[in-house]
Amino acid sequence: QCPQMTIDSIDIVQSACAGDRRRAEREAVAELLRRNGLGPLTHDDQGAPHLDGMFISVSHSREKAVIAFSSDSPLGVDTEPVSPRISRIIERVLTERERQMPLDPHVRWMVKEAVFKAAAIDDLTIAEITVCPDGMAEARGRNFIWRLAAPDIVIAFPDRCH
C-alpha cells in the first residue's frame, strides 16, 4: 500500500554564470518548500534533509529540483536527465541478479538513488541495492516499492506488506 505523499518539481533557471548553479538549485528547493507550505530544512551529519514532523527527500539535476514528502513513511526521490554517463556508471554497480533483468539503465540508476535515500542505512552502498523491473527493490534484506512519477523522477518507499 502506498503511503500518502506529495511530489513537486520545478525547473531550475540557469544563469549565465556557471558558479551560480548551486545557488539556483538551493533557490529552487526553497521555492518548492514555500509553495507547499513547508518550513526550512535542516540537515543531519550525512547531509540528509530533515523537516519537523515530515519525512522528506530532495533531488536536483541541472534542469530540475524535486521534493517528495510524507507524514506516513520514509521515502526517497531522484531525478536525473538522460545521459550516456549513467549507462557507464550503472554497469559498475549492477548486482548479478540485475544483470539478468531488463530495465532501462537511466531508470535503474534513479531507483537505486531513491532507494538509497529511503533506506537511510549509514554504510549502505548503491551496489548493494537490487532493482527489479516489477516496481520492487531490495537493500540488505529490506524491501522497497518504486514508481516512476515522471520519465525523469523516481519515488521509492519501504514495502510494509512483506
XYZ file of C-alpha atoms in Angstrom:
162
model
C 0.000 0.000 0.000
C 1.332 3.412 -0.945
C 1.774 5.984 1.802
C 0.203 9.396 1.387
C 2.852 11.574 -0.202
C 3.328 14.708 -2.224
C 5.822 15.089 -5.044
C 6.532 18.503 -6.540
C 9.120 19.686 -9.035
C 10.277 22.925 -10.555
C 12.526 23.745 -13.486
C 15.814 25.338 -12.494
C 16.529 28.549 -14.338
C 20.231 28.635 -15.062
C 22.045 31.942 -15.083
C 24.881 32.681 -17.460
C 27.420 32.211 -14.673
C 28.221 28.545 -14.025
C 29.176 29.358 -10.413
C 25.546 30.203 -9.709
C 24.377 26.607 -10.286
C 24.368 25.611 -6.608
C 22.605 28.828 -5.652
C 19.976 28.216 -8.345
C 19.433 24.674 -7.005
C 19.036 25.946 -3.411
C 16.622 28.659 -4.540
C 14.547 26.121 -6.493
C 14.273 23.814 -3.450
C 13.377 26.808 -1.235
C 10.614 27.742 -3.701
C 9.247 24.176 -3.638
C 9.172 24.256 0.174
C 7.444 27.677 0.159
C 4.759 26.732 -2.334
C 3.958 23.584 -0.328
C 3.752 25.498 2.963
C 6.767 23.752 4.449
C 9.334 25.213 6.791
C 13.066 25.380 6.300
C 15.122 22.222 6.004
C 17.806 21.141 8.403
C 20.447 18.543 7.535
C 21.977 15.719 9.564
C 25.685 14.883 9.757
C 25.499 12.922 6.497
C 23.745 15.800 4.718
C 20.287 14.184 4.611
C 17.458 16.744 4.744
C 15.043 16.855 7.679
C 11.773 18.655 8.196
C 9.933 18.710 11.524
C 7.019 16.254 11.525
C 7.636 15.025 7.985
C 9.704 12.566 6.019
C 11.303 14.454 3.149
C 13.587 13.715 0.233
C 15.198 16.206 -2.137
C 16.848 15.736 -5.514
C 18.092 18.101 -8.173
C 19.807 17.985 -11.505
C 20.979 20.823 -13.703
C 17.452 21.170 -15.070
C 15.080 20.295 -12.251
C 14.598 20.285 -8.483
C 12.224 17.806 -6.833
C 10.930 17.326 -3.322
C 8.834 14.453 -2.008
C 7.354 14.458 1.472
C 5.067 12.356 3.630
C 3.908 12.249 7.224
C 3.337 8.469 6.851
C 6.563 6.902 5.620
C 10.232 7.402 4.851
C 10.761 7.935 1.142
C 13.391 8.755 -1.408
C 13.192 10.682 -4.654
C 15.645 11.064 -7.508
C 15.708 12.979 -10.761
C 18.303 12.589 -13.475
C 18.424 13.801 -17.041
C 19.037 11.062 -19.608
C 22.784 10.847 -20.128
C 25.259 8.365 -21.631
C 27.243 8.786 -18.385
C 24.504 6.904 -16.464
C 24.928 3.815 -18.661
C 28.657 3.734 -17.917
C 28.197 4.226 -14.163
C 25.342 1.751 -13.727
C 27.427 -1.110 -15.168
C 29.787 -0.804 -12.184
C 27.036 -1.171 -9.574
C 24.743 -3.844 -11.022
C 24.201 -6.940 -8.918
C 24.498 -10.308 -10.667
C 20.720 -10.737 -10.374
C 20.127 -7.330 -12.005
C 22.260 -8.254 -14.999
C 19.602 -10.866 -15.843
C 16.685 -8.397 -15.699
C 15.781 -5.923 -18.430
C 15.351 -2.348 -17.234
C 16.402 0.954 -18.723
C 19.775 1.969 -17.165
C 18.521 5.518 -16.566
C 15.513 4.269 -14.597
C 17.595 1.694 -12.710
C 20.054 4.393 -11.610
C 17.275 6.693 -10.373
C 15.681 3.790 -8.463
C 18.983 2.914 -6.790
C 19.423 6.553 -5.737
C 15.835 6.837 -4.453
C 16.055 3.542 -2.506
C 19.405 4.638 -1.053
C 17.700 7.754 0.343
C 14.586 5.905 1.555
C 16.644 3.189 3.273
C 18.737 5.666 5.273
C 21.281 2.969 6.181
C 24.552 4.682 7.143
C 27.018 2.424 5.327
C 24.784 1.170 2.508
C 26.278 1.374 -0.981
C 24.453 1.730 -4.285
C 25.908 -1.628 -5.389
C 24.044 -3.371 -2.521
C 20.645 -2.291 -3.869
C 18.911 -4.704 -6.238
C 16.274 -3.186 -8.526
C 13.633 -5.353 -10.193
C 11.600 -4.183 -13.200
C 8.346 -5.066 -11.373
C 8.484 -1.976 -9.144
C 10.292 -3.670 -6.266
C 13.816 -3.218 -4.905
C 15.808 -4.686 -2.046
C 18.546 -3.300 0.188
C 20.092 -5.513 2.878
C 17.000 -7.653 3.244
C 14.589 -4.706 3.335
C 12.037 -4.427 0.525
C 11.075 -1.206 -1.208
C 8.474 -0.192 -3.747
C 9.458 2.180 -6.526
C 7.386 4.122 -9.034
C 8.101 6.472 -11.918
C 6.464 9.774 -11.005
C 7.587 11.214 -14.367
C 10.028 9.975 -17.035
C 12.877 11.617 -15.097
C 11.610 11.241 -11.495
C 11.517 8.098 -9.339
C 10.000 7.755 -5.846
C 10.801 4.848 -3.519
C 9.435 3.869 -0.108
C 9.559 0.854 2.240
C 7.258 -2.042 1.405
C 5.257 -2.517 4.583
C 3.471 -5.654 3.300
C 6.470 -8.017 3.132
